PDB file of C-alpha atoms in Angstrom:
ATOM      1  CA  MET A 175      -2.690  72.180  23.182  1.00 79.00           C
ATOM      2  CA  SER A 176      -0.398  70.715  20.495  1.00 90.00           C
ATOM      3  CA  ALA A 177      -1.579  69.336  17.238  1.00 92.00           C
ATOM      4  CA  ALA A 178      -0.894  65.869  18.511  1.00 93.00           C
ATOM      5  CA  GLU A 179      -2.971  66.443  21.596  1.00 95.00           C
ATOM      6  CA  PHE A 180      -5.810  67.947  19.542  1.00 96.00           C
ATOM      7  CA  ALA A 181      -5.806  64.875  17.306  1.00 97.00           C
ATOM      8  CA  ARG A 182      -5.938  62.616  20.278  1.00 97.00           C
ATOM      9  CA  GLU A 183      -8.866  64.459  21.741  1.00 97.00           C
ATOM     10  CA  LEU A 184     -10.847  64.480  18.490  1.00 98.00           C
ATOM     11  CA  ARG A 185     -10.127  60.834  17.871  1.00 98.00           C
ATOM     12  CA  ALA A 186     -11.238  60.006  21.460  1.00 98.00           C
ATOM     13  CA  ARG A 187     -14.517  61.668  20.634  1.00 98.00           C
ATOM     14  CA  GLU A 188     -14.148  64.240  23.282  1.00 97.00           C
ATOM     15  CA  GLU A 189     -16.360  67.288  22.964  1.00 97.00           C
ATOM     16  CA  LEU A 190     -14.749  70.100  21.110  1.00 98.00           C
ATOM     17  CA  VAL A 191     -16.117  73.555  20.076  1.00 98.00           C
ATOM     18  CA  GLY A 192     -14.764  75.586  17.219  1.00 98.00           C
ATOM     19  CA  TYR A 193     -15.337  78.601  15.115  1.00 98.00           C
ATOM     20  CA  TRP A 194     -15.526  79.219  11.314  1.00 98.00           C
ATOM     21  CA  ILE A 195     -13.317  81.766   9.555  1.00 98.00           C
ATOM     22  CA  ALA A 196     -14.538  83.182   6.136  1.00 98.00           C
ATOM     23  CA  LEU A 197     -12.751  86.430   5.985  1.00 98.00           C
ATOM     24  CA  ASP A 198      -9.142  87.159   4.975  1.00 97.00           C
ATOM     25  CA  ALA A 199      -8.503  89.305   8.143  1.00 97.00           C
ATOM     26  CA  PRO A 200      -5.530  87.832  10.026  1.00 97.00           C
ATOM     27  CA  ALA A 201      -5.830  90.354  12.967  1.00 97.00           C
ATOM     28  CA  ALA A 202      -9.405  89.503  13.506  1.00 97.00           C
ATOM     29  CA  THR A 203      -8.641  85.751  13.200  1.00 98.00           C
ATOM     30  CA  GLU A 204      -5.880  86.050  15.789  1.00 98.00           C
ATOM     31  CA  ARG A 205      -8.295  87.817  18.327  1.00 97.00           C
ATOM     32  CA  ILE A 206     -10.904  85.117  17.742  1.00 97.00           C
ATOM     33  CA  ALA A 207      -8.272  82.390  18.308  1.00 97.00           C
ATOM     34  CA  ARG A 208      -7.513  83.834  21.755  1.00 96.00           C
ATOM     35  CA  VAL A 209     -10.967  83.597  23.275  1.00 96.00           C
ATOM     36  CA  GLY A 210     -10.982  79.857  24.096  1.00 96.00           C
ATOM     37  CA  TYR A 211     -12.260  77.906  21.078  1.00 97.00           C
ATOM     38  CA  ASP A 212     -10.610  74.454  20.689  1.00 97.00           C
ATOM     39  CA  TYR A 213     -10.103  74.985  16.849  1.00 98.00           C
ATOM     40  CA  LEU A 214     -10.762  77.420  14.148  1.00 98.00           C
ATOM     41  CA  VAL A 215     -11.627  76.318  10.527  1.00 98.00           C
ATOM     42  CA  VAL A 216     -10.200  78.359   7.707  1.00 98.00           C
ATOM     43  CA  ASP A 217     -12.792  78.070   4.906  1.00 98.00           C
ATOM     44  CA  VAL A 218     -11.050  77.789   1.528  1.00 98.00           C
ATOM     45  CA  GLN A 219     -14.118  76.277  -0.183  1.00 97.00           C
ATOM     46  CA  HIS A 220     -16.630  79.019   0.367  1.00 97.00           C
ATOM     47  CA  GLY A 221     -14.819  81.621   2.380  1.00 97.00           C
ATOM     48  CA  LEU A 222     -13.240  84.750   0.895  1.00 97.00           C
ATOM     49  CA  ILE A 223      -9.727  83.365   1.338  1.00 97.00           C
ATOM     50  CA  GLY A 224      -7.072  82.502  -1.253  1.00 96.00           C
ATOM     51  CA  HIS A 225      -3.752  80.544  -0.678  1.00 96.00           C
ATOM     52  CA  SER A 226      -1.844  83.428   0.946  1.00 97.00           C
ATOM     53  CA  GLY A 227      -4.829  84.334   3.052  1.00 97.00           C
ATOM     54  CA  MET A 228      -4.975  80.679   4.280  1.00 98.00           C
ATOM     55  CA  ILE A 229      -1.281  80.929   5.296  1.00 97.00           C
ATOM     56  CA  ASN A 230      -1.877  84.214   7.071  1.00 97.00           C
ATOM     57  CA  ALA A 231      -4.964  82.849   8.910  1.00 98.00           C
ATOM     58  CA  LEU A 232      -2.954  79.841  10.153  1.00 97.00           C
ATOM     59  CA  LEU A 233      -0.118  82.098  11.168  1.00 97.00           C
ATOM     60  CA  ALA A 234      -2.588  84.233  13.165  1.00 97.00           C
ATOM     61  CA  ILE A 235      -4.102  81.153  14.861  1.00 97.00           C
ATOM     62  CA  ASP A 236      -0.714  79.848  15.889  1.00 95.00           C
ATOM     63  CA  ALA A 237       0.301  83.311  17.096  1.00 95.00           C
ATOM     64  CA  ALA A 238      -2.700  83.399  19.399  1.00 94.00           C
ATOM     65  CA  GLY A 239      -1.375  80.225  21.019  1.00 90.00           C
ATOM     66  CA  GLY A 240      -4.668  78.654  21.840  1.00 87.00           C
ATOM     67  CA  ALA A 241      -6.921  77.029  19.175  1.00 96.00           C
ATOM     68  CA  LYS A 242      -5.729  74.624  16.521  1.00 97.00           C
ATOM     69  CA  GLY A 243      -6.089  75.669  12.796  1.00 97.00           C
ATOM     70  CA  LEU A 244      -8.030  73.405  10.479  1.00 98.00           C
ATOM     71  CA  VAL A 245      -8.684  74.031   6.761  1.00 98.00           C
ATOM     72  CA  ARG A 246     -11.783  73.197   4.746  1.00 98.00           C
ATOM     73  CA  VAL A 247     -10.224  72.543   1.431  1.00 98.00           C
ATOM     74  CA  ALA A 248     -11.914  73.468  -1.843  1.00 98.00           C
ATOM     75  CA  ALA A 249     -11.972  69.885  -3.141  1.00 97.00           C
ATOM     76  CA  ASN A 250     -11.019  66.410  -2.497  1.00 98.00           C
ATOM     77  CA  GLU A 251      -7.741  66.433  -4.405  1.00 97.00           C
ATOM     78  CA  PRO A 252      -4.063  65.967  -3.165  1.00 97.00           C
ATOM     79  CA  SER A 253      -2.699  69.318  -4.242  1.00 96.00           C
ATOM     80  CA  GLY A 254      -5.144  71.425  -2.241  1.00 97.00           C
ATOM     81  CA  ILE A 255      -4.950  69.113   0.763  1.00 98.00           C
ATOM     82  CA  GLY A 256      -1.148  69.085   0.577  1.00 96.00           C
ATOM     83  CA  HIS A 257      -0.965  72.910   0.384  1.00 96.00           C
ATOM     84  CA  ALA A 258      -3.119  73.246   3.455  1.00 97.00           C
ATOM     85  CA  LEU A 259      -1.141  70.746   5.520  1.00 96.00           C
ATOM     86  CA  ASP A 260       2.212  72.192   4.308  1.00 95.00           C
ATOM     87  CA  ALA A 261       0.956  75.635   5.450  1.00 95.00           C
ATOM     88  CA  GLY A 262       0.575  74.220   8.942  1.00 95.00           C
ATOM     89  CA  ALA A 263      -2.983  73.137   9.244  1.00 96.00           C
ATOM     90  CA  ALA A 264      -3.528  70.594  11.939  1.00 96.00           C
ATOM     91  CA  GLY A 265      -6.086  68.859   9.675  1.00 97.00           C
ATOM     92  CA  VAL A 266      -8.438  69.187   6.861  1.00 98.00           C
ATOM     93  CA  ILE A 267     -12.213  69.030   6.392  1.00 98.00           C
ATOM     94  CA  VAL A 268     -12.888  67.580   2.897  1.00 98.00           C
ATOM     95  CA  PRO A 269     -16.179  68.468   1.129  1.00 98.00           C
ATOM     96  CA  LEU A 270     -18.440  66.362  -1.099  1.00 97.00           C
ATOM     97  CA  VAL A 271     -17.328  62.869   0.071  1.00 98.00           C
ATOM     98  CA  ASP A 272     -19.755  60.492  -1.738  1.00 98.00           C
ATOM     99  CA  THR A 273     -18.190  57.065  -1.370  1.00 98.00           C
ATOM    100  CA  PRO A 274     -15.676  55.052   0.761  1.00 98.00           C
ATOM    101  CA  GLU A 275     -13.336  55.390  -2.161  1.00 98.00           C
ATOM    102  CA  ASP A 276     -13.523  59.189  -1.843  1.00 98.00           C
ATOM    103  CA  ALA A 277     -12.877  58.953   1.854  1.00 98.00           C
ATOM    104  CA  ALA A 278      -9.892  56.691   1.270  1.00 98.00           C
ATOM    105  CA  ALA A 279      -8.519  59.131  -1.222  1.00 98.00           C
ATOM    106  CA  ALA A 280      -8.742  61.955   1.268  1.00 98.00           C
ATOM    107  CA  VAL A 281      -6.983  59.894   3.896  1.00 98.00           C
ATOM    108  CA  GLU A 282      -4.230  58.977   1.502  1.00 98.00           C
ATOM    109  CA  ALA A 283      -3.621  62.639   0.603  1.00 98.00           C
ATOM    110  CA  THR A 284      -2.980  63.389   4.300  1.00 97.00           C
ATOM    111  CA  ARG A 285      -0.592  60.563   5.039  1.00 97.00           C
ATOM    112  CA  TYR A 286       3.031  60.101   3.919  1.00 95.00           C
ATOM    113  CA  PRO A 287       4.208  56.909   2.255  1.00 95.00           C
ATOM    114  CA  PRO A 288       3.876  54.002   2.814  1.00 94.00           C
ATOM    115  CA  ARG A 289       0.500  54.832   4.547  1.00 94.00           C
ATOM    116  CA  GLY A 290      -0.504  57.396   1.873  1.00 96.00           C
ATOM    117  CA  ARG A 291       0.693  59.544  -0.911  1.00 95.00           C
ATOM    118  CA  ARG A 292       1.300  62.925   0.620  1.00 95.00           C
ATOM    119  CA  SER A 293       4.339  64.598  -0.944  1.00 94.00           C
ATOM    120  CA  TYR A 294       7.079  65.674   1.419  1.00 92.00           C
ATOM    121  CA  GLY A 295       7.597  69.403   1.619  1.00 88.00           C
ATOM    122  CA  PRO A 296       6.548  70.804   5.012  1.00 85.00           C
ATOM    123  CA  MET A 297       7.431  74.413   4.359  1.00 83.00           C
ATOM    124  CA  ARG A 298       5.657  75.515   7.607  1.00 87.00           C
ATOM    125  CA  SER A 299       4.090  72.434   9.043  1.00 85.00           C
ATOM    126  CA  GLY A 300       7.449  71.037  10.153  1.00 80.00           C
ATOM    127  CA  LEU A 301       7.448  73.758  12.748  1.00 81.00           C
ATOM    128  CA  ARG A 302       4.122  72.850  14.192  1.00 76.00           C
ATOM    129  CA  VAL A 303       2.993  69.374  13.085  1.00 81.00           C
ATOM    130  CA  GLY A 304       5.566  66.583  12.991  1.00 72.00           C
ATOM    131  CA  PRO A 305       8.222  67.233  11.642  1.00 77.00           C
ATOM    132  CA  ARG A 306       9.061  63.548  11.063  1.00 89.00           C
ATOM    133  CA  PRO A 307       6.541  61.883   8.655  1.00 92.00           C
ATOM    134  CA  ILE A 308       5.264  59.397  11.143  1.00 93.00           C
ATOM    135  CA  GLU A 309       4.771  62.110  13.699  1.00 93.00           C
ATOM    136  CA  ALA A 310       2.960  64.310  11.112  1.00 93.00           C
ATOM    137  CA  ASP A 311       0.670  61.329  10.226  1.00 94.00           C
ATOM    138  CA  GLU A 312      -0.331  60.780  13.818  1.00 94.00           C
ATOM    139  CA  SER A 313      -0.865  64.532  14.470  1.00 95.00           C
ATOM    140  CA  THR A 314      -2.905  65.311  11.347  1.00 96.00           C
ATOM    141  CA  VAL A 315      -6.655  64.832  11.261  1.00 98.00           C
ATOM    142  CA  VAL A 316      -8.919  64.215   8.175  1.00 98.00           C
ATOM    143  CA  ILE A 317     -12.598  64.791   8.336  1.00 98.00           C
ATOM    144  CA  ALA A 318     -15.069  63.986   5.545  1.00 98.00           C
ATOM    145  CA  MET A 319     -18.143  66.122   4.973  1.00 98.00           C
ATOM    146  CA  ILE A 320     -21.406  64.230   4.483  1.00 98.00           C
ATOM    147  CA  GLU A 321     -23.568  66.580   2.446  1.00 96.00           C
ATOM    148  CA  THR A 322     -24.930  64.802  -0.625  1.00 97.00           C
ATOM    149  CA  ALA A 323     -27.596  62.130  -1.207  1.00 97.00           C
ATOM    150  CA  GLN A 324     -24.935  59.741  -2.232  1.00 97.00           C
ATOM    151  CA  GLY A 325     -22.691  60.470   0.793  1.00 97.00           C
ATOM    152  CA  LEU A 326     -25.729  60.006   3.041  1.00 97.00           C
ATOM    153  CA  ALA A 327     -26.469  56.570   1.395  1.00 97.00           C
ATOM    154  CA  ASN A 328     -22.958  55.540   1.834  1.00 98.00           C
ATOM    155  CA  VAL A 329     -22.281  57.050   5.294  1.00 98.00           C
ATOM    156  CA  ARG A 330     -21.674  53.801   7.145  1.00 98.00           C
ATOM    157  CA  GLU A 331     -19.112  52.570   4.571  1.00 98.00           C
ATOM    158  CA  ILE A 332     -17.580  56.046   4.625  1.00 98.00           C
ATOM    159  CA  CYS A 333     -17.229  56.066   8.401  1.00 98.00           C
ATOM    160  CA  ALA A 334     -15.580  52.586   8.326  1.00 98.00           C
ATOM    161  CA  THR A 335     -12.771  53.916   6.080  1.00 98.00           C
ATOM    162  CA  ALA A 336      -9.387  53.086   7.663  1.00 97.00           C
ATOM    163  CA  GLY A 337      -7.609  56.230   8.847  1.00 97.00           C
ATOM    164  CA  LEU A 338     -10.685  58.595   8.620  1.00 98.00           C
ATOM    165  CA  ASP A 339     -10.901  60.584  11.843  1.00 98.00           C
ATOM    166  CA  GLY A 340     -14.309  61.952  11.548  1.00 98.00           C
ATOM    167  CA  VAL A 341     -17.318  63.150   9.543  1.00 98.00           C
ATOM    168  CA  TYR A 342     -18.933  66.563   9.382  1.00 98.00           C
ATOM    169  CA  VAL A 343     -22.468  67.837   8.598  1.00 97.00           C
ATOM    170  CA  GLY A 344     -22.863  70.875   6.514  1.00 92.00           C
ATOM    171  CA  PRO A 345     -26.579  71.463   7.251  1.00 96.00           C
ATOM    172  CA  ALA A 346     -27.206  73.665   4.181  1.00 96.00           C
ATOM    173  CA  ASP A 347     -26.140  71.147   1.650  1.00 96.00           C
ATOM    174  CA  LEU A 348     -27.560  68.249   3.582  1.00 97.00           C
ATOM    175  CA  CYS A 349     -30.981  69.972   3.610  1.00 97.00           C
ATOM    176  CA  LEU A 350     -30.793  70.278  -0.167  1.00 97.00           C
ATOM    177  CA  ALA A 351     -29.717  66.658  -0.461  1.00 97.00           C
ATOM    178  CA  VAL A 352     -32.817  65.360   1.360  1.00 97.00           C
ATOM    179  CA  GLY A 353     -35.121  67.391  -0.956  1.00 97.00           C
ATOM    180  CA  GLY A 354     -35.171  70.842   0.557  1.00 97.00           C
ATOM    181  CA  ALA A 355     -35.902  73.757  -1.775  1.00 97.00           C
ATOM    182  CA  HIS A 356     -33.493  75.858   0.252  1.00 97.00           C
ATOM    183  CA  PRO A 357     -31.285  75.496   3.382  1.00 95.00           C
ATOM    184  CA  GLY A 358     -33.438  75.220   6.427  1.00 95.00           C
ATOM    185  CA  ASP A 359     -36.574  74.323   4.472  1.00 97.00           C
ATOM    186  CA  PRO A 360     -39.175  73.349   7.002  1.00 97.00           C
ATOM    187  CA  ASP A 361     -40.917  71.115   4.555  1.00 97.00           C
ATOM    188  CA  VAL A 362     -38.102  68.523   4.913  1.00 97.00           C
ATOM    189  CA  ALA A 363     -37.343  68.997   8.570  1.00 97.00           C
ATOM    190  CA  GLU A 364     -38.385  65.425   9.386  1.00 97.00           C
ATOM    191  CA  GLU A 365     -36.169  64.015   6.561  1.00 98.00           C
ATOM    192  CA  PHE A 366     -33.257  66.245   7.591  1.00 97.00           C
ATOM    193  CA  GLU A 367     -33.356  65.207  11.219  1.00 97.00           C
ATOM    194  CA  ALA A 368     -33.485  61.528  10.128  1.00 98.00           C
ATOM    195  CA  ALA A 369     -30.311  62.105   8.024  1.00 98.00           C
ATOM    196  CA  VAL A 370     -28.629  63.858  10.963  1.00 98.00           C
ATOM    197  CA  GLU A 371     -29.361  60.947  13.193  1.00 98.00           C
ATOM    198  CA  LYS A 372     -28.159  58.420  10.591  1.00 98.00           C
ATOM    199  CA  ILE A 373     -24.779  60.282  10.237  1.00 98.00           C
ATOM    200  CA  GLN A 374     -24.304  60.490  14.087  1.00 98.00           C
ATOM    201  CA  SER A 375     -25.189  56.807  14.515  1.00 98.00           C
ATOM    202  CA  ALA A 376     -22.812  55.712  11.712  1.00 98.00           C
ATOM    203  CA  ALA A 377     -19.938  57.716  13.262  1.00 98.00           C
ATOM    204  CA  ALA A 378     -20.616  56.353  16.758  1.00 98.00           C
ATOM    205  CA  GLU A 379     -20.644  52.732  15.362  1.00 98.00           C
ATOM    206  CA  ALA A 380     -17.334  53.239  13.661  1.00 98.00           C
ATOM    207  CA  GLY A 381     -15.877  55.034  16.757  1.00 98.00           C
ATOM    208  CA  ILE A 382     -14.932  58.209  14.941  1.00 98.00           C
ATOM    209  CA  ALA A 383     -15.682  61.829  15.600  1.00 98.00           C
ATOM    210  CA  ALA A 384     -18.893  63.526  14.366  1.00 98.00           C
ATOM    211  CA  GLY A 385     -19.132  67.245  13.828  1.00 98.00           C
ATOM    212  CA  PHE A 386     -21.945  69.655  13.129  1.00 98.00           C
ATOM    213  CA  HIS A 387     -22.039  73.251  11.813  1.00 97.00           C
ATOM    214  CA  VAL A 388     -24.420  75.249  13.961  1.00 96.00           C
ATOM    215  CA  SER A 389     -25.668  78.870  13.392  1.00 93.00           C
ATOM    216  CA  ASP A 390     -24.984  80.042  16.966  1.00 93.00           C
ATOM    217  CA  GLY A 391     -23.663  79.073  20.349  1.00 93.00           C
ATOM    218  CA  GLU A 392     -27.033  78.026  21.577  1.00 94.00           C
ATOM    219  CA  GLY A 393     -27.313  75.583  18.775  1.00 94.00           C
ATOM    220  CA  ALA A 394     -24.198  73.681  19.747  1.00 96.00           C
ATOM    221  CA  GLY A 395     -25.505  72.121  22.979  1.00 96.00           C
ATOM    222  CA  PRO A 396     -28.448  70.155  21.414  1.00 96.00           C
ATOM    223  CA  ARG A 397     -26.146  68.618  18.789  1.00 97.00           C
ATOM    224  CA  LEU A 398     -23.568  67.677  21.301  1.00 97.00           C
ATOM    225  CA  ALA A 399     -26.210  66.177  23.497  1.00 96.00           C
ATOM    226  CA  GLN A 400     -27.527  64.227  20.521  1.00 96.00           C
ATOM    227  CA  GLY A 401     -24.061  62.454  20.230  1.00 97.00           C
ATOM    228  CA  TYR A 402     -22.113  64.713  17.966  1.00 98.00           C
ATOM    229  CA  THR A 403     -18.618  65.209  19.398  1.00 98.00           C
ATOM    230  CA  PHE A 404     -17.634  68.567  17.975  1.00 98.00           C
ATOM    231  CA  ALA A 405     -19.500  71.672  16.794  1.00 98.00           C
ATOM    232  CA  SER A 406     -18.386  74.712  14.728  1.00 97.00           C
ATOM    233  CA  ILE A 407     -20.125  78.002  15.303  1.00 96.00           C
ATOM    234  CA  SER A 408     -21.369  80.132  12.422  1.00 93.00           C
ATOM    235  CA  CYS A 409     -18.645  82.405  10.940  1.00 95.00           C
ATOM    236  CA  ASP A 410     -16.921  85.746  11.322  1.00 97.00           C
ATOM    237  CA  LEU A 411     -18.634  87.296   8.336  1.00 97.00           C
ATOM    238  CA  VAL A 412     -22.146  86.474   9.668  1.00 96.00           C
ATOM    239  CA  HIS A 413     -21.342  87.616  13.113  1.00 96.00           C
ATOM    240  CA  LEU A 414     -19.884  90.878  11.846  1.00 96.00           C
ATOM    241  CA  GLU A 415     -23.060  91.708  10.046  1.00 96.00           C
ATOM    242  CA  ALA A 416     -25.284  90.634  12.960  1.00 95.00           C
ATOM    243  CA  ALA A 417     -23.253  92.870  15.407  1.00 95.00           C
ATOM    244  CA  ALA A 418     -23.501  95.844  12.968  1.00 97.00           C
ATOM    245  CA  VAL A 419     -27.285  95.274  12.667  1.00 96.00           C
ATOM    246  CA  GLY A 420     -27.730  95.120  16.407  1.00 95.00           C
ATOM    247  CA  HIS A 421     -25.831  98.312  17.003  1.00 95.00           C
ATOM    248  CA  LEU A 422     -27.653 100.113  14.290  1.00 95.00           C
ATOM    249  CA  ARG A 423     -31.101  99.091  15.764  1.00 94.00           C
ATOM    250  CA  ALA A 424     -30.036 100.044  19.280  1.00 94.00           C
ATOM    251  CA  ALA A 425     -28.741 103.473  18.042  1.00 94.00           C
ATOM    252  CA  LYS A 426     -31.904 104.253  16.152  1.00 90.00           C
ATOM    253  CA  GLY A 427     -34.058 103.106  19.094  1.00 84.00           C
ATOM    254  CA  SER A 428     -32.070 105.294  21.460  1.00 70.00           C
ATOM    255  CA  ALA A 429     -32.407 108.226  19.105  1.00 64.00           C
ATOM    256  CA  GLN A 430     -36.244 107.854  18.897  1.00 65.00           C
ATOM    257  CA  ARG A 431     -36.493 107.925  22.654  1.00 59.00           C
TER     258      ARG A 431
END
């Protein structure tokens, strides 16, 4: 699937399933990209990945020839967004979008003039996304994270932003935003689910994609059934630890027998 095809599917609100990359481990990323996910997200905000690691991860994803590579950028600012797109990302997930003005700024950073203010310098992206500016604009997706109290309050206006392709729920920060003492706080479960429903409804009304970050594969189905159109599963670092723990427990249990 090309970047243009991926963009069309996401904008058409087709169901997509992705995976989260937090480790600067290109060989591992390449293997994950081969298993059948629609996209992989390279996390530059909270992942253990710098600029060169981001480039290497996108190279690994492209080498696998299956999933499309997205980048969660560190902040809503043109330089970081431009770096990710010039490195060959098929799109960006932008954190901490609080207002429709924030969303419009994110969209502008992903589009070339006259539609936006992206600077022309596709060092890698011209090989994969584009290469003509109008083609790059049509093939590049921009997704806003709704994860703050202000973003939640403005979610309908954010979703109505021209050029925005989707919104994305980071459940940890959204839980804190509705008053949770910690991510997954059961004391605010009702408030959290109301917020989740509000975001999904706003995206559906605007006709844009809505994504959710889930902790495991089993968690994706219910959110997709709820009306979310794409889901990203956990991350490589968490699954590496979980696999190691499982093998250790199995080994000790076997030894005790």
